[in-house]
Each structure stands twice: as structure tokens, then as C-alpha cells.
Amino acid sequence: METPPPVRGFWWFNALAWGLYSGLNLFMAVTFAHFSSGMVLICVTLGIALCLVSGGIRGLALRQAWWESGGAGLVLRLLLAIALGASLAQLLIWLVMVLALHWGWIVMPGGVADYRPAAALGYWLNTMVVLTMWVGAWTACHGIRRARHSELARLREEARRNAMERDALRARLNPHFVFNALNNLRALINEDAVRAREMVTRLSNTLRRALENTGDASIRLEHELALVEDYLAVEQVHYEQRLRVQRRIDASALHALLPAMALQLLVENAIKHGIAMTPEGGELEIDIRCRSGALCIEVGNPLPPQAAPAGHGLGLAYLRAQLRPDGHVGLRSEGGRMRARLVVPQ
């Protein structure tokens, strides 16, 4: 929600600005015109009137949300308000001058205030110009402020959405992966204590890194590979000979950056929708290289019989949200295998 502009600070600044304007008018009158008490009263009254009118325009524009009406609607409303405000300011000056002259409080050259039609039109146009400059300056400042608040709100919403996606991914990993891992660990405790201890270490590393990575926008590939190796070691206990992993990793790609948990998500999907759904299991391929300034990752798995069409699950949706516009993630099937391809510009 946009924070309303501070009212007290505006009125102090507004009064100071129009006070300086009145002082400038008085200086010009003393320097280039016949000085009189009437000129002093005109300068002071004009400054007070414009201060009140400009504040009124601002308050009306904010209360009625003129910015929501679009550019043309905003300009039309502001021009009408300026014209009306200038008329009210000149009407107030005329009334004050007439009363002050009637009661003999001031002296004017000729003893009267010049309000012939041509002169009155000149006064009104001069007030219009000054008031338009003030309204234009305030409108520009308020527009910049609104744009800044909108950008901050967008960034907060994006951060909140990313946090929710990461929380959902973490919740998605925990129930299936940890449940299977604990069941396998229970079976290993009596059969192979050494392997059970290693599995506890691997599982602990996997969960710790997954929790740490949820707060990062990106991570180096070598750190992501460490997470994947621990994850695969735990899954290897579950699937045994049904899970066979072939790795082709270019050493020059180890320092490349990618979204946190990106590779782990592709590997998890390959196991869940490929290895787990194929009775005899199969080979999981991990192919990583750098090409044309981008990190290219391919994860392949056997395509199960009667496999469902490639979907757009939470994992792929998360990756698409994390990638820059020139990044890419997608699925394709070829030769009885499903391949997930992730391209991350560097």
C-alpha cells in the first residue's frame, strides 16, 4: 500500500516557497515600480492565496485519486483546478483591495485599484502561469514518488512469491525424500552400520544445503553438485541397482552460477518420473558444459511405458521464474528417453 505523503512537511515547504515568491514580488515592486502600501498588501495577499489554493489542489488530487484516471484525465483535472484556483486567488485580492481602499488602510497610485478587463485578465494569466509551474513541479515529484513506491511494492511481492515457491519446494522435497530415506536407514542400521552412518551424513548434508540454498538467488555449480551427490547417494540406497548415474561435467563450468536447487530439481524429477516409474530402473544422465556464454545442463532419464505428457509442475515453474529473460528450461523426449534442458546465461 502506498504511504501517503507527509502533510505537515508539505505545508511548511509550501508556505516557505510562496513566502519567498511574495518577497520577490515585493522586491520587484520596490525596485521597478512606485512603492506603496497597496503594493505590499497585494504581494502578501497573493502569496497567502496561492499557498492556500496550491495546498487545496494537492489535497483534492490526493483524496480523489486523480492519478488513477490516467494521463489525459489527470492533466484535464489539474488544468481546471489551476484555472479555478487562479480565479479564486484574484477574487480574494480584489475583495481585500476594495475593502482596504474603502476604509483607507492603504494608498494606491491614483487612489483606486486598476481592475479594468484587460488588467484583470493580465493578473489572472500571471497567476495561472505561476500556479501551473508549482503544480507541474509537485506533480512530477509525486509521480516519481508513486513510481518508486510501485517498484518497491513489486519487488516485495516478487520476493514474497519467490519465498513461497522456495517454501513449497522445500515442503515437496521433505515428505517423499525424507520418508524413504528414514525407512532405508532403519533397515541399514542392523545390516550395515558403516553404510548407515554414511547415509545419515549424506541425508544431513542434503537437508542442510537445501535449507541454506532457499535464501539464495543463485549458487555456484560446484556447490550445487555437492548437494546433488549427497542426494544421489541417499537415493542409491533406496533404488540400489535400478539407479545408474552417468556424469559428463565440464570442469570449466564448475564456477558458473545457476538458480539454487536448479540441478537438484532436475535430478529429482528424473528419478521421480523416470527411474521410479520404470520397473527395471535405468540410467540417469547428467551432462553439464559451458557454451556461448551460458551454462547448459541436460538431465536424461528413461521414459516409462505410458508416460504422461510433460507437464509444468512446481519445479519447472520455479526455475522459469528464477531465470533471466534469455534463460530457458524445457523438456523433450527422444529415443525412449526424457531430457530436461536448462540454459542459464552467465
mmCIF file of C-alpha atoms in Angstrom:
data_model
loop_
_atom_site.group_PDB
_atom_site.id
_atom_site.type_symbol
_atom_site.label_atom_id
_atom_site.label_comp_id
_atom_site.label_asym_id
_atom_site.label_seq_id
_atom_site.Cartn_x
_atom_site.Cartn_y
_atom_site.Cartn_z
ATOM 1 C CA MET A 1 0.000 0.000 0.000
ATOM 2 C CA GLU A 2 1.331 3.427 -0.937
ATOM 3 C CA THR A 3 2.317 5.604 2.040
ATOM 4 C CA PRO A 4 0.540 8.995 1.951
ATOM 5 C CA PRO A 5 2.863 11.985 1.595
ATOM 6 C CA PRO A 6 3.602 13.845 4.871
ATOM 7 C CA VAL A 7 1.106 16.697 5.315
ATOM 8 C CA ARG A 8 2.939 18.864 7.867
ATOM 9 C CA GLY A 9 6.188 18.843 5.924
ATOM 10 C CA PHE A 10 4.369 19.843 2.752
ATOM 11 C CA TRP A 11 2.677 22.841 4.355
ATOM 12 C CA TRP A 12 5.943 24.105 5.838
ATOM 13 C CA PHE A 13 7.643 23.839 2.460
ATOM 14 C CA ASN A 14 4.637 25.305 0.645
ATOM 15 C CA ALA A 15 4.468 28.310 2.979
ATOM 16 C CA LEU A 16 8.209 28.899 2.611
ATOM 17 C CA ALA A 17 8.043 28.728 -1.204
ATOM 18 C CA TRP A 18 5.143 31.167 -1.529
ATOM 19 C CA GLY A 19 6.667 33.412 1.125
ATOM 20 C CA LEU A 20 9.799 33.698 -0.984
ATOM 21 C CA TYR A 21 7.633 34.377 -4.029
ATOM 22 C CA SER A 22 5.884 37.217 -2.189
ATOM 23 C CA GLY A 23 9.241 38.630 -1.113
ATOM 24 C CA LEU A 24 10.474 38.532 -4.698
ATOM 25 C CA ASN A 25 7.348 40.348 -5.920
ATOM 26 C CA LEU A 26 7.788 42.992 -3.232
ATOM 27 C CA PHE A 27 11.439 43.465 -4.177
ATOM 28 C CA MET A 28 10.486 43.904 -7.847
ATOM 29 C CA ALA A 29 7.776 46.412 -6.897
ATOM 30 C CA VAL A 30 10.193 48.481 -4.807
ATOM 31 C CA THR A 31 12.887 48.360 -7.494
ATOM 32 C CA PHE A 32 10.955 48.892 -10.709
ATOM 33 C CA ALA A 33 7.556 50.373 -9.737
ATOM 34 C CA HIS A 34 6.086 53.047 -7.496
ATOM 35 C CA PHE A 35 6.242 51.674 -3.958
ATOM 36 C CA SER A 36 3.056 51.971 -1.926
ATOM 37 C CA SER A 37 1.270 50.270 0.942
ATOM 38 C CA GLY A 38 -1.189 48.892 -1.590
ATOM 39 C CA MET A 39 1.619 47.054 -3.409
ATOM 40 C CA VAL A 40 2.708 45.484 -0.119
ATOM 41 C CA LEU A 41 -0.838 44.288 0.555
ATOM 42 C CA ILE A 42 -1.149 42.824 -2.980
ATOM 43 C CA CYS A 43 2.127 40.878 -2.660
ATOM 44 C CA VAL A 44 1.263 39.500 0.782
ATOM 45 C CA THR A 45 -2.329 38.617 -0.149
ATOM 46 C CA LEU A 46 -1.220 36.936 -3.381
ATOM 47 C CA GLY A 47 1.313 34.769 -1.521
ATOM 48 C CA ILE A 48 -1.263 33.695 1.083
ATOM 49 C CA ALA A 49 -3.905 32.999 -1.571
ATOM 50 C CA LEU A 50 -1.574 30.886 -3.712
ATOM 51 C CA CYS A 51 -0.387 28.978 -0.655
ATOM 52 C CA LEU A 52 -3.972 28.061 0.236
ATOM 53 C CA VAL A 53 -5.013 27.338 -3.365
ATOM 54 C CA SER A 54 -1.988 25.143 -4.134
ATOM 55 C CA GLY A 55 -2.495 23.191 -0.915
ATOM 56 C CA GLY A 56 -6.153 22.757 -1.752
ATOM 57 C CA ILE A 57 -5.347 21.421 -5.239
ATOM 58 C CA ARG A 58 -2.889 18.944 -3.756
ATOM 59 C CA GLY A 59 -5.336 17.749 -1.098
ATOM 60 C CA LEU A 60 -8.158 17.371 -3.620
ATOM 61 C CA ALA A 61 -5.948 15.458 -6.066
ATOM 62 C CA LEU A 62 -4.826 13.018 -3.366
ATOM 63 C CA ARG A 63 -8.255 12.476 -1.802
ATOM 64 C CA GLN A 64 -9.966 11.844 -5.138
ATOM 65 C CA ALA A 65 -7.049 9.787 -6.542
ATOM 66 C CA TRP A 66 -6.672 11.807 -9.740
ATOM 67 C CA TRP A 67 -3.632 9.716 -10.725
ATOM 68 C CA GLU A 68 -5.880 6.697 -11.191
ATOM 69 C CA SER A 69 -7.734 8.421 -14.052
ATOM 70 C CA GLY A 70 -4.751 8.203 -16.414
ATOM 71 C CA GLY A 71 -2.610 10.846 -18.104
ATOM 72 C CA ALA A 72 -5.299 12.748 -20.042
ATOM 73 C CA GLY A 73 -7.753 12.711 -17.147
ATOM 74 C CA LEU A 74 -5.081 13.909 -14.714
ATOM 75 C CA VAL A 75 -3.974 16.788 -16.961
ATOM 76 C CA LEU A 76 -7.578 17.920 -17.548
ATOM 77 C CA ARG A 77 -8.392 17.907 -13.829
ATOM 78 C CA LEU A 78 -5.197 19.788 -12.970
ATOM 79 C CA LEU A 79 -5.808 22.481 -15.622
ATOM 80 C CA LEU A 80 -9.369 23.024 -14.429
ATOM 81 C CA ALA A 81 -8.196 23.199 -10.815
ATOM 82 C CA ILE A 82 -5.449 25.689 -11.728
ATOM 83 C CA ALA A 83 -7.886 27.922 -13.642
ATOM 84 C CA LEU A 84 -10.380 27.871 -10.776
ATOM 85 C CA GLY A 85 -7.615 28.371 -8.197
ATOM 86 C CA ALA A 86 -6.189 31.385 -10.051
ATOM 87 C CA SER A 87 -9.693 32.886 -10.259
ATOM 88 C CA LEU A 88 -10.251 32.407 -6.518
ATOM 89 C CA ALA A 89 -6.851 33.957 -5.710
ATOM 90 C CA GLN A 90 -7.576 37.053 -7.834
ATOM 91 C CA LEU A 91 -11.090 37.315 -6.399
ATOM 92 C CA LEU A 92 -9.616 37.306 -2.877
ATOM 93 C CA ILE A 93 -7.100 40.037 -3.806
ATOM 94 C CA TRP A 94 -9.829 42.186 -5.381
ATOM 95 C CA LEU A 95 -12.031 41.847 -2.301
ATOM 96 C CA VAL A 96 -9.199 42.713 0.100
ATOM 97 C CA MET A 97 -8.114 45.694 -2.006
ATOM 98 C CA VAL A 98 -11.638 47.098 -2.323
ATOM 99 C CA LEU A 99 -12.221 46.877 1.444
ATOM 100 C CA ALA A 100 -8.787 48.245 2.319
ATOM 101 C CA LEU A 101 -9.223 51.232 -0.016
ATOM 102 C CA HIS A 102 -12.751 51.831 1.240
ATOM 103 C CA TRP A 103 -11.592 52.001 4.850
ATOM 104 C CA GLY A 104 -8.474 53.976 3.982
ATOM 105 C CA TRP A 105 -5.966 51.409 5.220
ATOM 106 C CA ILE A 106 -3.752 51.595 2.144
ATOM 107 C CA VAL A 107 -2.632 54.023 -0.522
ATOM 108 C CA MET A 108 -2.609 53.207 -4.231
ATOM 109 C CA PRO A 109 -1.402 55.335 -7.158
ATOM 110 C CA GLY A 110 -4.489 57.179 -8.375
ATOM 111 C CA GLY A 111 -6.383 56.132 -5.239
ATOM 112 C CA VAL A 112 -8.007 53.099 -6.917
ATOM 113 C CA ALA A 113 -7.111 49.562 -7.873
ATOM 114 C CA ASP A 114 -6.889 49.022 -11.613
ATOM 115 C CA TYR A 115 -9.343 46.201 -12.394
ATOM 116 C CA ARG A 116 -10.318 47.030 -15.947
ATOM 117 C CA PRO A 117 -10.974 43.868 -18.031
ATOM 118 C CA ALA A 118 -7.590 43.875 -19.755
ATOM 119 C CA ALA A 119 -5.749 44.414 -16.461
ATOM 120 C CA ALA A 120 -7.830 41.759 -14.644
ATOM 121 C CA LEU A 121 -7.098 39.279 -17.450
ATOM 122 C CA GLY A 122 -3.380 40.032 -17.145
ATOM 123 C CA TYR A 123 -3.457 39.451 -13.369
ATOM 124 C CA TRP A 124 -5.305 36.143 -13.873
ATOM 125 C CA LEU A 125 -2.926 34.891 -16.585
ATOM 126 C CA ASN A 126 0.113 35.766 -14.465
ATOM 127 C CA THR A 127 -1.362 33.844 -11.533
ATOM 128 C CA MET A 128 -2.175 30.916 -13.858
ATOM 129 C CA VAL A 129 1.444 30.715 -15.056
ATOM 130 C CA VAL A 130 2.926 30.753 -11.547
ATOM 131 C CA LEU A 131 0.398 28.258 -10.210
ATOM 132 C CA THR A 132 0.900 25.959 -13.218
ATOM 133 C CA MET A 133 4.655 25.903 -12.601
ATOM 134 C CA TRP A 134 4.109 24.951 -8.959
ATOM 135 C CA VAL A 135 1.522 22.265 -9.758
ATOM 136 C CA GLY A 136 3.751 20.864 -12.512
ATOM 137 C CA ALA A 137 6.723 20.616 -10.140
ATOM 138 C CA TRP A 138 4.675 18.962 -7.413
ATOM 139 C CA THR A 139 3.001 16.605 -9.885
ATOM 140 C CA ALA A 140 6.399 15.483 -11.206
ATOM 141 C CA CYS A 141 7.728 14.892 -7.667
ATOM 142 C CA HIS A 142 4.605 12.974 -6.684
ATOM 143 C CA GLY A 143 4.756 10.913 -9.873
ATOM 144 C CA ILE A 144 8.367 9.941 -9.127
ATOM 145 C CA ARG A 145 7.379 9.045 -5.581
ATOM 146 C CA ARG A 146 4.496 6.880 -6.804
ATOM 147 C CA ALA A 147 6.780 5.124 -9.291
ATOM 148 C CA ARG A 148 9.310 4.431 -6.538
ATOM 149 C CA HIS A 149 6.623 3.031 -4.235
ATOM 150 C CA SER A 150 5.217 0.907 -7.074
ATOM 151 C CA GLU A 151 8.652 -0.530 -7.795
ATOM 152 C CA LEU A 152 9.237 -1.270 -4.119
ATOM 153 C CA ALA A 153 5.832 -2.943 -3.894
ATOM 154 C CA ARG A 154 6.616 -5.019 -6.980
ATOM 155 C CA LEU A 155 9.955 -6.105 -5.536
ATOM 156 C CA ARG A 156 8.347 -7.007 -2.210
ATOM 157 C CA GLU A 157 5.667 -9.034 -3.983
ATOM 158 C CA GLU A 158 8.269 -10.773 -6.102
ATOM 159 C CA ALA A 159 10.339 -11.586 -3.031
ATOM 160 C CA ARG A 160 7.252 -12.890 -1.240
ATOM 161 C CA ARG A 161 6.311 -15.061 -4.228
ATOM 162 C CA ASN A 162 9.834 -16.438 -4.525
ATOM 163 C CA ALA A 163 9.891 -17.209 -0.804
ATOM 164 C CA MET A 164 6.571 -19.044 -1.096
ATOM 165 C CA GLU A 165 7.845 -21.027 -4.087
ATOM 166 C CA ARG A 166 11.014 -21.994 -2.240
ATOM 167 C CA ASP A 167 8.998 -22.992 0.826
ATOM 168 C CA ALA A 168 6.743 -25.094 -1.378
ATOM 169 C CA LEU A 169 9.751 -26.747 -2.990
ATOM 170 C CA ARG A 170 11.246 -27.489 0.405
ATOM 171 C CA ALA A 171 7.940 -28.989 1.588
ATOM 172 C CA ARG A 172 7.758 -31.010 -1.629
ATOM 173 C CA LEU A 173 11.231 -32.484 -1.003
ATOM 174 C CA ASN A 174 10.783 -33.339 2.657
ATOM 175 C CA PRO A 175 7.766 -35.704 2.711
ATOM 176 C CA HIS A 176 8.847 -38.063 -0.090
ATOM 177 C CA PHE A 177 12.603 -37.966 0.120
ATOM 178 C CA VAL A 178 12.990 -37.971 3.907
ATOM 179 C CA PHE A 179 10.312 -40.627 4.440
ATOM 180 C CA ASN A 180 12.042 -43.044 2.065
ATOM 181 C CA ALA A 181 15.466 -42.181 3.467
ATOM 182 C CA LEU A 182 14.410 -42.864 7.064
ATOM 183 C CA ASN A 183 12.826 -46.169 6.129
ATOM 184 C CA ASN A 184 16.001 -47.236 4.331
ATOM 185 C CA LEU A 185 18.131 -46.038 7.222
ATOM 186 C CA ARG A 186 16.130 -48.147 9.674
ATOM 187 C CA ALA A 187 16.772 -51.221 7.550
ATOM 188 C CA LEU A 188 20.504 -50.434 7.275
ATOM 189 C CA ILE A 189 21.154 -49.905 10.979
ATOM 190 C CA ASN A 190 21.292 -53.629 11.752
ATOM 191 C CA GLU A 191 22.573 -54.783 8.356
ATOM 192 C CA ASP A 192 25.427 -52.342 7.666
ATOM 193 C CA ALA A 193 26.281 -49.868 10.428
ATOM 194 C CA VAL A 194 29.048 -48.200 8.424
ATOM 195 C CA ARG A 195 26.784 -47.572 5.472
ATOM 196 C CA ALA A 196 24.026 -46.377 7.815
ATOM 197 C CA ARG A 197 26.371 -43.778 9.319
ATOM 198 C CA GLU A 198 27.364 -42.617 5.844
ATOM 199 C CA MET A 199 23.702 -42.337 4.870
ATOM 200 C CA VAL A 200 22.969 -40.221 7.966
ATOM 201 C CA THR A 201 25.812 -37.886 6.967
ATOM 202 C CA ARG A 202 24.573 -37.668 3.368
ATOM 203 C CA LEU A 203 20.989 -37.032 4.438
ATOM 204 C CA SER A 204 22.089 -34.380 6.918
ATOM 205 C CA ASN A 205 24.179 -32.636 4.239
ATOM 206 C CA THR A 206 21.290 -32.725 1.768
ATOM 207 C CA LEU A 207 18.780 -31.197 4.149
ATOM 208 C CA ARG A 208 21.229 -28.614 5.465
ATOM 209 C CA ARG A 209 22.191 -27.407 1.996
ATOM 210 C CA ALA A 210 18.575 -27.365 0.842
ATOM 211 C CA LEU A 211 17.645 -25.132 3.778
ATOM 212 C CA GLU A 212 20.660 -22.874 3.234
ATOM 213 C CA ASN A 213 20.069 -22.507 -0.502
ATOM 214 C CA THR A 214 16.432 -21.371 -0.152
ATOM 215 C CA GLY A 215 17.605 -17.867 0.703
ATOM 216 C CA ASP A 216 19.997 -17.507 -2.256
ATOM 217 C CA ALA A 217 19.125 -16.211 -5.698
ATOM 218 C CA SER A 218 21.966 -18.186 -7.291
ATOM 219 C CA ILE A 219 24.707 -20.640 -6.376
ATOM 220 C CA ARG A 220 27.915 -21.880 -7.930
ATOM 221 C CA LEU A 221 27.660 -25.135 -9.818
ATOM 222 C CA GLU A 222 30.324 -26.870 -7.711
ATOM 223 C CA HIS A 223 28.241 -26.245 -4.578
ATOM 224 C CA GLU A 224 25.075 -27.438 -6.290
ATOM 225 C CA LEU A 225 26.883 -30.591 -7.420
ATOM 226 C CA ALA A 226 27.840 -31.335 -3.818
ATOM 227 C CA LEU A 227 24.146 -31.199 -2.890
ATOM 228 C CA VAL A 228 23.220 -33.453 -5.822
ATOM 229 C CA GLU A 229 25.910 -36.020 -4.963
ATOM 230 C CA ASP A 230 24.618 -36.333 -1.396
ATOM 231 C CA TYR A 231 21.063 -36.572 -2.709
ATOM 232 C CA LEU A 232 22.007 -39.289 -5.207
ATOM 233 C CA ALA A 233 23.903 -41.244 -2.548
ATOM 234 C CA VAL A 234 20.759 -41.376 -0.395
ATOM 235 C CA GLU A 235 18.573 -42.331 -3.366
ATOM 236 C CA GLN A 236 21.087 -45.000 -4.370
ATOM 237 C CA VAL A 237 20.341 -46.813 -1.115
ATOM 238 C CA HIS A 238 16.641 -46.761 -1.973
ATOM 239 C CA TYR A 239 16.828 -47.795 -5.649
ATOM 240 C CA GLU A 240 20.073 -49.827 -5.493
ATOM 241 C CA GLN A 241 20.866 -51.280 -8.947
ATOM 242 C CA ARG A 242 17.813 -49.662 -10.510
ATOM 243 C CA LEU A 243 19.576 -46.288 -10.367
ATOM 244 C CA ARG A 244 22.688 -45.929 -12.506
ATOM 245 C CA VAL A 245 24.239 -42.480 -12.891
ATOM 246 C CA GLN A 246 26.411 -41.298 -15.763
ATOM 247 C CA ARG A 247 28.086 -37.905 -15.331
ATOM 248 C CA ARG A 248 29.647 -35.744 -18.048
ATOM 249 C CA ILE A 249 30.708 -32.495 -16.404
ATOM 250 C CA ASP A 250 32.975 -29.911 -17.987
ATOM 251 C CA ALA A 251 35.481 -28.698 -15.372
ATOM 252 C CA SER A 252 35.316 -25.161 -16.793
ATOM 253 C CA ALA A 253 31.643 -24.966 -15.760
ATOM 254 C CA LEU A 254 32.201 -25.540 -12.046
ATOM 255 C CA HIS A 255 32.328 -21.825 -11.220
ATOM 256 C CA ALA A 256 29.213 -20.946 -13.254
ATOM 257 C CA LEU A 257 26.130 -19.645 -11.453
ATOM 258 C CA LEU A 258 22.644 -21.137 -11.568
ATOM 259 C CA PRO A 259 19.422 -20.787 -9.519
ATOM 260 C CA ALA A 260 19.642 -22.502 -6.142
ATOM 261 C CA MET A 261 18.406 -26.125 -6.233
ATOM 262 C CA ALA A 262 18.027 -25.997 -10.030
ATOM 263 C CA LEU A 263 20.134 -29.075 -10.794
ATOM 264 C CA GLN A 264 18.779 -30.917 -7.771
ATOM 265 C CA LEU A 265 15.226 -30.307 -9.018
ATOM 266 C CA LEU A 266 16.020 -31.689 -12.463
ATOM 267 C CA VAL A 267 17.655 -34.779 -10.941
ATOM 268 C CA GLU A 268 14.762 -35.284 -8.532
ATOM 269 C CA ASN A 269 12.225 -35.044 -11.373
ATOM 270 C CA ALA A 270 14.242 -37.505 -13.462
ATOM 271 C CA ILE A 271 14.245 -40.043 -10.623
ATOM 272 C CA LYS A 272 10.622 -39.496 -9.625
ATOM 273 C CA HIS A 273 9.115 -39.554 -13.136
ATOM 274 C CA GLY A 274 11.666 -41.811 -14.827
ATOM 275 C CA ILE A 275 13.611 -44.239 -12.639
ATOM 276 C CA ALA A 276 10.858 -44.743 -10.068
ATOM 277 C CA MET A 277 8.206 -45.358 -12.770
ATOM 278 C CA THR A 278 10.324 -47.858 -14.722
ATOM 279 C CA PRO A 279 10.275 -51.382 -13.196
ATOM 280 C CA GLU A 280 13.833 -52.217 -14.209
ATOM 281 C CA GLY A 281 15.108 -48.708 -13.433
ATOM 282 C CA GLY A 282 17.581 -47.128 -15.796
ATOM 283 C CA GLU A 283 20.410 -44.730 -16.380
ATOM 284 C CA LEU A 284 20.346 -41.142 -15.150
ATOM 285 C CA GLU A 285 22.479 -38.879 -17.334
ATOM 286 C CA ILE A 286 23.892 -35.574 -16.126
ATOM 287 C CA ASP A 287 25.560 -33.568 -18.880
ATOM 288 C CA ILE A 288 26.944 -30.116 -17.962
ATOM 289 C CA ARG A 289 29.045 -27.740 -20.058
ATOM 290 C CA CYS A 290 29.535 -24.056 -20.817
ATOM 291 C CA ARG A 291 28.765 -22.876 -24.334
ATOM 292 C CA SER A 292 28.489 -19.378 -25.861
ATOM 293 C CA GLY A 293 28.479 -17.604 -22.512
ATOM 294 C CA ALA A 294 25.802 -19.822 -20.982
ATOM 295 C CA LEU A 295 25.704 -22.797 -18.626
ATOM 296 C CA CYS A 296 23.986 -25.726 -20.376
ATOM 297 C CA ILE A 297 22.633 -28.577 -18.263
ATOM 298 C CA GLU A 298 20.906 -31.701 -19.574
ATOM 299 C CA VAL A 299 19.447 -34.395 -17.341
ATOM 300 C CA GLY A 300 18.154 -37.538 -19.052
ATOM 301 C CA ASN A 301 16.116 -40.458 -17.740
ATOM 302 C CA PRO A 302 14.314 -43.448 -19.220
ATOM 303 C CA LEU A 303 10.817 -42.739 -20.468
ATOM 304 C CA PRO A 304 8.425 -45.112 -18.669
ATOM 305 C CA PRO A 305 5.740 -47.028 -20.590
ATOM 306 C CA GLN A 306 2.571 -44.973 -20.987
ATOM 307 C CA ALA A 307 4.342 -41.917 -19.632
ATOM 308 C CA ALA A 308 2.209 -38.841 -19.056
ATOM 309 C CA PRO A 309 2.881 -35.813 -21.263
ATOM 310 C CA ALA A 310 5.488 -33.388 -19.992
ATOM 311 C CA GLY A 311 3.850 -31.038 -17.530
ATOM 312 C CA HIS A 312 4.604 -27.715 -15.957
ATOM 313 C CA GLY A 313 4.976 -28.697 -12.319
ATOM 314 C CA LEU A 314 6.105 -26.578 -9.432
ATOM 315 C CA GLY A 315 9.787 -27.373 -10.012
ATOM 316 C CA LEU A 316 9.836 -26.170 -13.633
ATOM 317 C CA ALA A 317 7.638 -23.176 -12.764
ATOM 318 C CA TYR A 318 10.126 -22.210 -10.055
ATOM 319 C CA LEU A 319 13.050 -22.474 -12.470
ATOM 320 C CA ARG A 320 11.288 -20.388 -15.121
ATOM 321 C CA ALA A 321 10.591 -17.696 -12.515
ATOM 322 C CA GLN A 322 14.235 -17.657 -11.428
ATOM 323 C CA LEU A 323 15.746 -17.458 -14.911
ATOM 324 C CA ARG A 324 16.529 -14.215 -16.691
ATOM 325 C CA PRO A 325 14.568 -13.498 -19.900
ATOM 326 C CA ASP A 326 17.278 -15.064 -22.084
ATOM 327 C CA GLY A 327 17.394 -18.248 -19.967
ATOM 328 C CA HIS A 328 15.495 -21.414 -20.843
ATOM 329 C CA VAL A 329 14.228 -24.616 -19.277
ATOM 330 C CA GLY A 330 12.272 -27.286 -21.115
ATOM 331 C CA LEU A 331 11.564 -30.980 -21.642
ATOM 332 C CA ARG A 332 11.765 -33.145 -24.747
ATOM 333 C CA SER A 333 11.512 -36.872 -25.433
ATOM 334 C CA GLU A 334 13.717 -38.693 -27.905
ATOM 335 C CA GLY A 335 14.722 -42.302 -28.390
ATOM 336 C CA GLY A 336 12.754 -43.629 -25.439
ATOM 337 C CA ARG A 337 14.270 -41.100 -23.046
ATOM 338 C CA MET A 338 13.130 -37.848 -21.490
ATOM 339 C CA ARG A 339 15.598 -34.983 -21.420
ATOM 340 C CA ALA A 340 15.347 -31.832 -19.336
ATOM 341 C CA ARG A 341 17.464 -28.949 -20.601
ATOM 342 C CA LEU A 342 18.382 -25.872 -18.588
ATOM 343 C CA VAL A 343 20.249 -22.894 -20.092
ATOM 344 C CA VAL A 344 21.496 -20.240 -17.658
ATOM 345 C CA PRO A 345 23.178 -17.145 -19.183
ATOM 346 C CA GLN A 346 26.352 -16.128 -17.321
#
